[in-house]
mmCIF file with all atom_site columns, C-alpha atoms in Angstrom:
data_model
loop_
_atom_site.group_PDB
_atom_site.id
_atom_site.type_symbol
_atom_site.label_atom_id
_atom_site.label_alt_id
_atom_site.label_comp_id
_atom_site.label_asym_id
_atom_site.label_entity_id
_atom_site.label_seq_id
_atom_site.pdbx_PDB_ins_code
_atom_site.Cartn_x
_atom_site.Cartn_y
_atom_site.Cartn_z
_atom_site.occupancy
_atom_site.B_iso_or_equiv
_atom_site.pdbx_formal_charge
_atom_site.auth_seq_id
_atom_site.auth_comp_id
_atom_site.auth_asym_id
_atom_site.auth_atom_id
_atom_site.pdbx_PDB_model_num
ATOM 1   C CA . VAL A 1 1   ? -0.183  -0.031  -0.202  1.00 45.00 ? 24  VAL A CA 1
ATOM 2   C CA . GLY A 1 2   ? 1.481   3.226   -1.061  1.00 48.00 ? 25  GLY A CA 1
ATOM 3   C CA . PRO A 1 3   ? 0.736   6.753   0.444   1.00 53.00 ? 26  PRO A CA 1
ATOM 4   C CA . GLU A 1 4   ? -1.889  7.500   -2.202  1.00 59.00 ? 27  GLU A CA 1
ATOM 5   C CA . GLY A 1 5   ? -3.967  4.287   -0.632  1.00 56.00 ? 28  GLY A CA 1
ATOM 6   C CA . ARG A 1 6   ? -5.730  1.789   -2.906  1.00 58.00 ? 29  ARG A CA 1
ATOM 7   C CA . THR A 1 7   ? -9.226  0.756   -3.833  1.00 65.00 ? 30  THR A CA 1
ATOM 8   C CA . ALA A 1 8   ? -11.235 -1.758  -2.065  1.00 66.00 ? 31  ALA A CA 1
ATOM 9   C CA . PRO A 1 9   ? -12.702 -3.723  -4.944  1.00 67.00 ? 32  PRO A CA 1
ATOM 10  C CA . SER A 1 10  ? -15.360 -5.261  -2.727  1.00 71.00 ? 33  SER A CA 1
ATOM 11  C CA . VAL A 1 11  ? -16.684 -1.840  -1.277  1.00 81.00 ? 34  VAL A CA 1
ATOM 12  C CA . GLY A 1 12  ? -18.771 -0.089  -3.822  1.00 73.00 ? 35  GLY A CA 1
ATOM 13  C CA . ARG A 1 13  ? -20.964 2.560   -3.589  1.00 75.00 ? 36  ARG A CA 1
ATOM 14  C CA . PHE A 1 14  ? -24.295 2.205   -1.752  1.00 76.00 ? 37  PHE A CA 1
ATOM 15  C CA . ALA A 1 15  ? -26.897 4.191   -3.587  1.00 80.00 ? 38  ALA A CA 1
ATOM 16  C CA . MET A 1 16  ? -30.424 4.942   -1.835  1.00 81.00 ? 39  MET A CA 1
ATOM 17  C CA . LEU A 1 17  ? -33.720 5.003   -3.748  1.00 80.00 ? 40  LEU A CA 1
ATOM 18  C CA . LEU A 1 18  ? -35.654 8.076   -3.132  1.00 84.00 ? 41  LEU A CA 1
ATOM 19  C CA . PRO A 1 19  ? -39.109 7.629   -1.783  1.00 87.00 ? 42  PRO A CA 1
ATOM 20  C CA . PRO A 1 20  ? -42.376 8.992   -3.931  1.00 90.00 ? 43  PRO A CA 1
ATOM 21  C CA . GLY A 1 21  ? -42.769 12.535  -3.973  1.00 92.00 ? 44  GLY A CA 1
ATOM 22  C CA . THR A 1 22  ? -41.952 15.533  -6.102  1.00 95.00 ? 45  THR A CA 1
ATOM 23  C CA . TYR A 1 23  ? -38.518 16.619  -6.495  1.00 95.00 ? 46  TYR A CA 1
ATOM 24  C CA . THR A 1 24  ? -36.839 19.424  -8.534  1.00 96.00 ? 47  THR A CA 1
ATOM 25  C CA . VAL A 1 25  ? -34.221 18.392  -11.118 1.00 95.00 ? 48  VAL A CA 1
ATOM 26  C CA . ARG A 1 26  ? -31.472 21.023  -12.035 1.00 96.00 ? 49  ARG A CA 1
ATOM 27  C CA . LEU A 1 27  ? -29.056 20.959  -14.853 1.00 95.00 ? 50  LEU A CA 1
ATOM 28  C CA . SER A 1 28  ? -26.216 23.394  -14.890 1.00 96.00 ? 51  SER A CA 1
ATOM 29  C CA . ALA A 1 29  ? -24.030 24.004  -18.175 1.00 95.00 ? 52  ALA A CA 1
ATOM 30  C CA . ALA A 1 30  ? -22.447 26.551  -19.945 1.00 94.00 ? 53  ALA A CA 1
ATOM 31  C CA . GLY A 1 31  ? -23.321 29.158  -17.264 1.00 94.00 ? 54  GLY A CA 1
ATOM 32  C CA . ARG A 1 32  ? -27.087 28.424  -17.499 1.00 95.00 ? 55  ARG A CA 1
ATOM 33  C CA . THR A 1 33  ? -29.246 26.497  -14.865 1.00 96.00 ? 56  THR A CA 1
ATOM 34  C CA . GLU A 1 34  ? -32.510 24.961  -15.958 1.00 96.00 ? 57  GLU A CA 1
ATOM 35  C CA . SER A 1 35  ? -35.008 23.466  -13.436 1.00 97.00 ? 58  SER A CA 1
ATOM 36  C CA . GLN A 1 36  ? -37.861 21.131  -13.889 1.00 96.00 ? 59  GLN A CA 1
ATOM 37  C CA . PRO A 1 37  ? -40.080 19.371  -11.340 1.00 96.00 ? 60  PRO A CA 1
ATOM 38  C CA . LEU A 1 38  ? -40.021 15.484  -11.252 1.00 95.00 ? 61  LEU A CA 1
ATOM 39  C CA . GLU A 1 39  ? -42.608 13.185  -9.553  1.00 95.00 ? 62  GLU A CA 1
ATOM 40  C CA . ILE A 1 40  ? -41.564 10.137  -8.567  1.00 92.00 ? 63  ILE A CA 1
ATOM 41  C CA . ARG A 1 41  ? -44.564 7.655   -8.098  1.00 91.00 ? 64  ARG A CA 1
ATOM 42  C CA . LYS A 1 42  ? -44.868 4.319   -6.273  1.00 89.00 ? 65  LYS A CA 1
ATOM 43  C CA . ASP A 1 43  ? -45.034 1.331   -8.564  1.00 87.00 ? 66  ASP A CA 1
ATOM 44  C CA . PRO A 1 44  ? -48.918 0.570   -8.694  1.00 89.00 ? 67  PRO A CA 1
ATOM 45  C CA . ALA A 1 45  ? -48.026 -3.242  -8.969  1.00 88.00 ? 68  ALA A CA 1
ATOM 46  C CA . THR A 1 46  ? -46.555 -3.572  -5.604  1.00 87.00 ? 69  THR A CA 1
ATOM 47  C CA . SER A 1 47  ? -48.504 -4.101  -2.290  1.00 87.00 ? 70  SER A CA 1
ATOM 48  C CA . GLY A 1 48  ? -45.940 -2.079  -0.245  1.00 89.00 ? 71  GLY A CA 1
ATOM 49  C CA . THR A 1 49  ? -47.706 0.981   1.291   1.00 91.00 ? 72  THR A CA 1
ATOM 50  C CA . ILE A 1 50  ? -45.948 4.543   1.484   1.00 90.00 ? 73  ILE A CA 1
ATOM 51  C CA . GLU A 1 51  ? -45.285 3.775   5.212   1.00 92.00 ? 74  GLU A CA 1
ATOM 52  C CA . ASP A 1 52  ? -43.677 0.781   4.290   1.00 94.00 ? 75  ASP A CA 1
ATOM 53  C CA . ILE A 1 53  ? -41.554 2.705   1.760   1.00 93.00 ? 76  ILE A CA 1
ATOM 54  C CA . ARG A 1 54  ? -40.820 5.421   4.581   1.00 92.00 ? 77  ARG A CA 1
ATOM 55  C CA . ALA A 1 55  ? -39.550 2.582   6.857   1.00 95.00 ? 78  ALA A CA 1
ATOM 56  C CA . GLN A 1 56  ? -37.391 1.205   4.278   1.00 94.00 ? 79  GLN A CA 1
ATOM 57  C CA . ILE A 1 57  ? -35.952 4.684   3.651   1.00 93.00 ? 80  ILE A CA 1
ATOM 58  C CA . ALA A 1 58  ? -35.303 5.173   7.449   1.00 95.00 ? 81  ALA A CA 1
ATOM 59  C CA . MET A 1 59  ? -33.515 1.656   7.716   1.00 96.00 ? 82  MET A CA 1
ATOM 60  C CA . ALA A 1 60  ? -31.423 2.292   4.313   1.00 95.00 ? 83  ALA A CA 1
ATOM 61  C CA . SER A 1 61  ? -30.563 5.654   5.684   1.00 95.00 ? 84  SER A CA 1
ATOM 62  C CA . ASP A 1 62  ? -29.028 4.286   8.874   1.00 97.00 ? 85  ASP A CA 1
ATOM 63  C CA . ILE A 1 63  ? -27.090 1.454   6.650   1.00 96.00 ? 86  ILE A CA 1
ATOM 64  C CA . HIS A 1 64  ? -25.816 4.145   4.539   1.00 95.00 ? 87  HIS A CA 1
ATOM 65  C CA . ALA A 1 65  ? -24.421 6.164   7.606   1.00 96.00 ? 88  ALA A CA 1
ATOM 66  C CA . ASP A 1 66  ? -22.767 2.690   8.959   1.00 97.00 ? 89  ASP A CA 1
ATOM 67  C CA . VAL A 1 67  ? -21.088 2.331   5.195   1.00 95.00 ? 90  VAL A CA 1
ATOM 68  C CA . ASN A 1 68  ? -19.903 5.831   5.318   1.00 94.00 ? 91  ASN A CA 1
ATOM 69  C CA . SER A 1 69  ? -18.515 5.106   9.112   1.00 96.00 ? 92  SER A CA 1
ATOM 70  C CA . ALA A 1 70  ? -17.022 2.001   7.825   1.00 96.00 ? 93  ALA A CA 1
ATOM 71  C CA . VAL A 1 71  ? -15.010 3.554   4.718   1.00 94.00 ? 94  VAL A CA 1
ATOM 72  C CA . ASP A 1 72  ? -14.078 6.392   6.825   1.00 95.00 ? 95  ASP A CA 1
ATOM 73  C CA . MET A 1 73  ? -12.372 3.742   9.000   1.00 97.00 ? 96  MET A CA 1
ATOM 74  C CA . ILE A 1 74  ? -10.742 1.921   6.058   1.00 94.00 ? 97  ILE A CA 1
ATOM 75  C CA . ASN A 1 75  ? -9.422  5.419   4.902   1.00 92.00 ? 98  ASN A CA 1
ATOM 76  C CA . ASN A 1 76  ? -7.784  6.091   8.194   1.00 95.00 ? 99  ASN A CA 1
ATOM 77  C CA . LEU A 1 77  ? -6.342  2.621   8.113   1.00 96.00 ? 100 LEU A CA 1
ATOM 78  C CA . GLU A 1 78  ? -4.925  3.088   4.840   1.00 92.00 ? 101 GLU A CA 1
ATOM 79  C CA . LEU A 1 79  ? -3.616  6.285   5.456   1.00 92.00 ? 102 LEU A CA 1
ATOM 80  C CA . VAL A 1 80  ? -1.379  5.059   8.360   1.00 95.00 ? 103 VAL A CA 1
ATOM 81  C CA . ARG A 1 81  ? -0.359  2.201   6.586   1.00 94.00 ? 104 ARG A CA 1
ATOM 82  C CA . GLY A 1 82  ? 0.766   4.120   3.684   1.00 91.00 ? 105 GLY A CA 1
ATOM 83  C CA . GLN A 1 83  ? 2.716   6.449   5.855   1.00 93.00 ? 106 GLN A CA 1
ATOM 84  C CA . ILE A 1 84  ? 4.475   3.341   7.460   1.00 95.00 ? 107 ILE A CA 1
ATOM 85  C CA . ALA A 1 85  ? 5.214   1.899   4.092   1.00 93.00 ? 108 ALA A CA 1
ATOM 86  C CA . THR A 1 86  ? 6.639   5.083   2.882   1.00 92.00 ? 109 THR A CA 1
ATOM 87  C CA . LEU A 1 87  ? 8.782   5.327   6.211   1.00 94.00 ? 110 LEU A CA 1
ATOM 88  C CA . LYS A 1 88  ? 9.878   1.744   5.717   1.00 93.00 ? 111 LYS A CA 1
ATOM 89  C CA . SER A 1 89  ? 10.912  2.493   2.182   1.00 92.00 ? 112 SER A CA 1
ATOM 90  C CA . PHE A 1 90  ? 12.835  5.437   3.356   1.00 92.00 ? 113 PHE A CA 1
ATOM 91  C CA . LEU A 1 91  ? 14.544  3.396   5.960   1.00 92.00 ? 114 LEU A CA 1
ATOM 92  C CA . ALA A 1 92  ? 15.168  0.270   3.974   1.00 90.00 ? 115 ALA A CA 1
ATOM 93  C CA . SER A 1 93  ? 18.728  0.552   3.541   1.00 90.00 ? 116 SER A CA 1
ATOM 94  C CA . ASP A 1 94  ? 19.401  2.210   7.038   1.00 91.00 ? 117 ASP A CA 1
ATOM 95  C CA . THR A 1 95  ? 21.281  -0.769  9.017   1.00 90.00 ? 118 THR A CA 1
ATOM 96  C CA . THR A 1 96  ? 20.501  1.067   12.361  1.00 90.00 ? 119 THR A CA 1
ATOM 97  C CA . ALA A 1 97  ? 16.825  1.207   11.647  1.00 92.00 ? 120 ALA A CA 1
ATOM 98  C CA . LYS A 1 98  ? 16.145  -2.435  12.075  1.00 92.00 ? 121 LYS A CA 1
ATOM 99  C CA . ASP A 1 99  ? 14.264  -2.076  15.210  1.00 94.00 ? 122 ASP A CA 1
ATOM 100 C CA . VAL A 1 100 ? 12.122  0.674   13.630  1.00 94.00 ? 123 VAL A CA 1
ATOM 101 C CA . ARG A 1 101 ? 11.501  -1.469  10.695  1.00 94.00 ? 124 ARG A CA 1
ATOM 102 C CA . GLU A 1 102 ? 10.449  -4.436  12.977  1.00 95.00 ? 125 GLU A CA 1
ATOM 103 C CA . ALA A 1 103 ? 8.148   -2.133  14.946  1.00 96.00 ? 126 ALA A CA 1
ATOM 104 C CA . ALA A 1 104 ? 6.587   -0.760  11.847  1.00 96.00 ? 127 ALA A CA 1
ATOM 105 C CA . ASP A 1 105 ? 5.778   -4.408  10.571  1.00 96.00 ? 128 ASP A CA 1
ATOM 106 C CA . SER A 1 106 ? 4.223   -5.148  13.853  1.00 97.00 ? 129 SER A CA 1
ATOM 107 C CA . LEU A 1 107 ? 1.942   -2.158  13.791  1.00 98.00 ? 130 LEU A CA 1
ATOM 108 C CA . ASP A 1 108 ? 1.075   -2.934  9.883   1.00 97.00 ? 131 ASP A CA 1
ATOM 109 C CA . LYS A 1 109 ? 0.265   -6.170  11.007  1.00 98.00 ? 132 LYS A CA 1
ATOM 110 C CA . LYS A 1 110 ? -2.446  -5.090  14.010  1.00 98.00 ? 133 LYS A CA 1
ATOM 111 C CA . LEU A 1 111 ? -3.938  -2.491  11.186  1.00 98.00 ? 134 LEU A CA 1
ATOM 112 C CA . VAL A 1 112 ? -4.355  -5.174  8.672   1.00 97.00 ? 135 VAL A CA 1
ATOM 113 C CA . ALA A 1 113 ? -6.035  -7.292  11.429  1.00 97.00 ? 136 ALA A CA 1
ATOM 114 C CA . VAL A 1 114 ? -8.434  -4.534  11.967  1.00 98.00 ? 137 VAL A CA 1
ATOM 115 C CA . GLU A 1 115 ? -8.939  -3.650  8.238   1.00 96.00 ? 138 GLU A CA 1
ATOM 116 C CA . GLY A 1 116 ? -9.463  -7.156  7.355   1.00 96.00 ? 139 GLY A CA 1
ATOM 117 C CA . LYS A 1 117 ? -12.484 -7.267  9.553   1.00 97.00 ? 140 LYS A CA 1
ATOM 118 C CA . LEU A 1 118 ? -14.026 -4.156  7.744   1.00 97.00 ? 141 LEU A CA 1
ATOM 119 C CA . HIS A 1 119 ? -13.488 -5.461  4.126   1.00 93.00 ? 142 HIS A CA 1
ATOM 120 C CA . GLN A 1 120 ? -12.078 -8.468  2.415   1.00 91.00 ? 143 GLN A CA 1
ATOM 121 C CA . MET A 1 121 ? -8.783  -7.364  1.664   1.00 89.00 ? 144 MET A CA 1
ATOM 122 C CA . ARG A 1 122 ? -8.137  -10.633 -0.606  1.00 86.00 ? 145 ARG A CA 1
ATOM 123 C CA . VAL A 1 123 ? -10.488 -9.435  -3.397  1.00 81.00 ? 146 VAL A CA 1
ATOM 124 C CA . THR A 1 124 ? -8.787  -8.326  -6.403  1.00 75.00 ? 147 THR A CA 1
ATOM 125 C CA . GLY A 1 125 ? -11.964 -7.340  -8.423  1.00 73.00 ? 148 GLY A CA 1
ATOM 126 C CA . ARG A 1 126 ? -11.098 -10.357 -10.972 1.00 74.00 ? 149 ARG A CA 1
ATOM 127 C CA . GLY A 1 127 ? -12.256 -13.769 -11.259 1.00 74.00 ? 150 GLY A CA 1
ATOM 128 C CA . GLN A 1 128 ? -14.031 -15.404 -8.562  1.00 79.00 ? 151 GLN A CA 1
ATOM 129 C CA . ASP A 1 129 ? -12.856 -13.525 -5.597  1.00 77.00 ? 152 ASP A CA 1
ATOM 130 C CA . ILE A 1 130 ? -16.071 -12.925 -3.940  1.00 73.00 ? 153 ILE A CA 1
ATOM 131 C CA . ILE A 1 131 ? -16.890 -16.678 -3.805  1.00 79.00 ? 154 ILE A CA 1
ATOM 132 C CA . ARG A 1 132 ? -13.469 -17.635 -2.655  1.00 84.00 ? 155 ARG A CA 1
ATOM 133 C CA . TYR A 1 133 ? -13.354 -15.316 0.417   1.00 88.00 ? 156 TYR A CA 1
ATOM 134 C CA . PRO A 1 134 ? -16.011 -14.165 2.988   1.00 90.00 ? 157 PRO A CA 1
ATOM 135 C CA . ALA A 1 135 ? -17.539 -10.829 2.792   1.00 91.00 ? 158 ALA A CA 1
ATOM 136 C CA . GLN A 1 136 ? -16.724 -8.831  5.786   1.00 95.00 ? 159 GLN A CA 1
ATOM 137 C CA . THR A 1 137 ? -18.595 -5.840  7.832   1.00 96.00 ? 160 THR A CA 1
ATOM 138 C CA . THR A 1 138 ? -18.711 -3.255  5.053   1.00 95.00 ? 161 THR A CA 1
ATOM 139 C CA . GLU A 1 139 ? -19.807 -5.475  2.279   1.00 94.00 ? 162 GLU A CA 1
ATOM 140 C CA . GLN A 1 140 ? -22.315 -7.287  4.283   1.00 96.00 ? 163 GLN A CA 1
ATOM 141 C CA . LEU A 1 141 ? -23.624 -3.571  5.137   1.00 96.00 ? 164 LEU A CA 1
ATOM 142 C CA . ILE A 1 142 ? -23.679 -2.895  1.415   1.00 94.00 ? 165 ILE A CA 1
ATOM 143 C CA . TYR A 1 143 ? -25.527 -6.156  0.793   1.00 94.00 ? 166 TYR A CA 1
ATOM 144 C CA . LEU A 1 144 ? -28.092 -5.650  3.289   1.00 96.00 ? 167 LEU A CA 1
ATOM 145 C CA . GLY A 1 145 ? -28.922 -2.070  2.081   1.00 95.00 ? 168 GLY A CA 1
ATOM 146 C CA . GLY A 1 146 ? -29.362 -3.457  -1.406  1.00 92.00 ? 169 GLY A CA 1
ATOM 147 C CA . SER A 1 147 ? -31.699 -6.192  0.011   1.00 94.00 ? 170 SER A CA 1
ATOM 148 C CA . VAL A 1 148 ? -33.658 -3.796  1.924   1.00 94.00 ? 171 VAL A CA 1
ATOM 149 C CA . GLN A 1 149 ? -34.566 -1.936  -1.154  1.00 91.00 ? 172 GLN A CA 1
ATOM 150 C CA . TRP A 1 150 ? -35.219 -4.748  -3.288  1.00 88.00 ? 173 TRP A CA 1
ATOM 151 C CA . SER A 1 151 ? -38.956 -3.912  -3.273  1.00 86.00 ? 174 SER A CA 1
ATOM 152 C CA . ASP A 1 152 ? -41.527 -1.418  -1.811  1.00 87.00 ? 175 ASP A CA 1
ATOM 153 C CA . ALA A 1 153 ? -41.859 -3.666  1.180   1.00 90.00 ? 176 ALA A CA 1
ATOM 154 C CA . ALA A 1 154 ? -41.011 -2.599  4.687   1.00 93.00 ? 177 ALA A CA 1
ATOM 155 C CA . PRO A 1 155 ? -37.923 -3.980  6.244   1.00 96.00 ? 178 PRO A CA 1
ATOM 156 C CA . THR A 1 156 ? -38.530 -7.815  7.483   1.00 96.00 ? 179 THR A CA 1
ATOM 157 C CA . THR A 1 157 ? -37.642 -8.810  11.327  1.00 97.00 ? 180 THR A CA 1
ATOM 158 C CA . GLN A 1 158 ? -34.572 -10.711 9.592   1.00 97.00 ? 181 GLN A CA 1
ATOM 159 C CA . HIS A 1 159 ? -33.376 -7.550  7.952   1.00 97.00 ? 182 HIS A CA 1
ATOM 160 C CA . ARG A 1 160 ? -33.695 -5.611  11.241  1.00 97.00 ? 183 ARG A CA 1
ATOM 161 C CA . GLU A 1 161 ? -31.830 -8.397  13.302  1.00 98.00 ? 184 GLU A CA 1
ATOM 162 C CA . VAL A 1 162 ? -28.987 -8.610  10.547  1.00 98.00 ? 185 VAL A CA 1
ATOM 163 C CA . GLN A 1 163 ? -28.690 -4.927  10.830  1.00 98.00 ? 186 GLN A CA 1
ATOM 164 C CA . THR A 1 164 ? -28.491 -5.086  14.776  1.00 98.00 ? 187 THR A CA 1
ATOM 165 C CA . VAL A 1 165 ? -25.496 -7.610  14.410  1.00 98.00 ? 188 VAL A CA 1
ATOM 166 C CA . LEU A 1 166 ? -23.545 -5.616  11.712  1.00 98.00 ? 189 LEU A CA 1
ATOM 167 C CA . LYS A 1 167 ? -23.899 -2.469  13.712  1.00 98.00 ? 190 LYS A CA 1
ATOM 168 C CA . SER A 1 168 ? -22.624 -4.263  16.931  1.00 98.00 ? 191 SER A CA 1
ATOM 169 C CA . GLN A 1 169 ? -19.499 -5.686  14.738  1.00 98.00 ? 192 GLN A CA 1
ATOM 170 C CA . LEU A 1 170 ? -19.072 -2.103  13.530  1.00 98.00 ? 193 LEU A CA 1
ATOM 171 C CA . ALA A 1 171 ? -19.147 -0.645  16.936  1.00 98.00 ? 194 ALA A CA 1
ATOM 172 C CA . THR A 1 172 ? -16.657 -3.291  18.135  1.00 98.00 ? 195 THR A CA 1
ATOM 173 C CA . ILE A 1 173 ? -14.068 -2.774  14.980  1.00 98.00 ? 196 ILE A CA 1
ATOM 174 C CA . LYS A 1 174 ? -14.324 0.890   15.915  1.00 98.00 ? 197 LYS A CA 1
ATOM 175 C CA . ALA A 1 175 ? -12.966 0.226   19.317  1.00 98.00 ? 198 ALA A CA 1
ATOM 176 C CA . GLU A 1 176 ? -10.433 -2.013  18.434  1.00 98.00 ? 199 GLU A CA 1
ATOM 177 C CA . MET A 1 177 ? -9.281  0.569   15.759  1.00 98.00 ? 200 MET A CA 1
ATOM 178 C CA . ASP A 1 178 ? -9.268  3.132   18.309  1.00 98.00 ? 201 ASP A CA 1
ATOM 179 C CA . ARG A 1 179 ? -7.339  1.287   20.664  1.00 98.00 ? 202 ARG A CA 1
ATOM 180 C CA . VAL A 1 180 ? -4.685  0.425   18.209  1.00 97.00 ? 203 VAL A CA 1
ATOM 181 C CA . LEU A 1 181 ? -4.533  4.018   17.020  1.00 97.00 ? 204 LEU A CA 1
ATOM 182 C CA . ALA A 1 182 ? -4.373  5.007   20.642  1.00 97.00 ? 205 ALA A CA 1
ATOM 183 C CA . GLU A 1 183 ? -1.961  2.729   22.152  1.00 97.00 ? 206 GLU A CA 1
ATOM 184 C CA . ASP A 1 184 ? 0.142   0.928   19.415  1.00 97.00 ? 207 ASP A CA 1
ATOM 185 C CA . LEU A 1 185 ? 0.455   3.853   16.993  1.00 96.00 ? 208 LEU A CA 1
ATOM 186 C CA . ALA A 1 186 ? 1.255   6.160   19.863  1.00 96.00 ? 209 ALA A CA 1
ATOM 187 C CA . ARG A 1 187 ? 4.108   3.764   21.325  1.00 96.00 ? 210 ARG A CA 1
ATOM 188 C CA . PHE A 1 188 ? 5.519   3.643   17.684  1.00 96.00 ? 211 PHE A CA 1
ATOM 189 C CA . GLN A 1 189 ? 5.432   7.357   17.269  1.00 95.00 ? 212 GLN A CA 1
ATOM 190 C CA . ALA A 1 190 ? 7.280   7.731   20.728  1.00 94.00 ? 213 ALA A CA 1
ATOM 191 C CA . MET A 1 191 ? 9.977   5.464   19.744  1.00 93.00 ? 214 MET A CA 1
ATOM 192 C CA . LEU A 1 192 ? 10.487  7.585   16.599  1.00 93.00 ? 215 LEU A CA 1
ATOM 193 C CA . ARG A 1 193 ? 10.616  10.713  18.625  1.00 92.00 ? 216 ARG A CA 1
ATOM 194 C CA . ASP A 1 194 ? 12.997  9.119   21.041  1.00 91.00 ? 217 ASP A CA 1
ATOM 195 C CA . ARG A 1 195 ? 15.247  8.021   18.070  1.00 87.00 ? 218 ARG A CA 1
ATOM 196 C CA . ALA A 1 196 ? 15.271  11.411  16.615  1.00 82.00 ? 219 ALA A CA 1
ATOM 197 C CA . ALA A 1 197 ? 15.962  13.154  20.054  1.00 78.00 ? 220 ALA A CA 1
#
């Protein structure tokens, strides 16, 4: 992982559907802006009610917030890992920095252990990866969000149960990440400061 980070092939965008209602569409180009109303109607062929759709949107919004939180965690972990990789590259030929390289490797392993719970890090975006390696919390959240929005029905009891499990997993991972950053990263930074002094 370089300082620029990398794409997580198994973590895509989570798009939310808009509920029925009247919206304004604006298009801006060449210094002009055009606006026009747009009405989104409920599919008359479904048995879902407007209340069902509202419940669905509320749950999808909550899942969307959890996905954003998970992606923020992935980005933070990747940022720290990129900095560690840069430091190790900088110190690669320094024979007096073996202890720093070893400490950097140890810290990176702890960061990878946390990040691997957020998304499947072995997925390359090619071939059969998604059936070879189990989806992790962020991928599961994205799948759940799509499942909740597959029809105009209200979220099921099973949707809610799975969301509760995933929300709990995300909180546990966040606590673990915070601990690694507050303790292990802080120790590594103190080690670097001591060497520089």
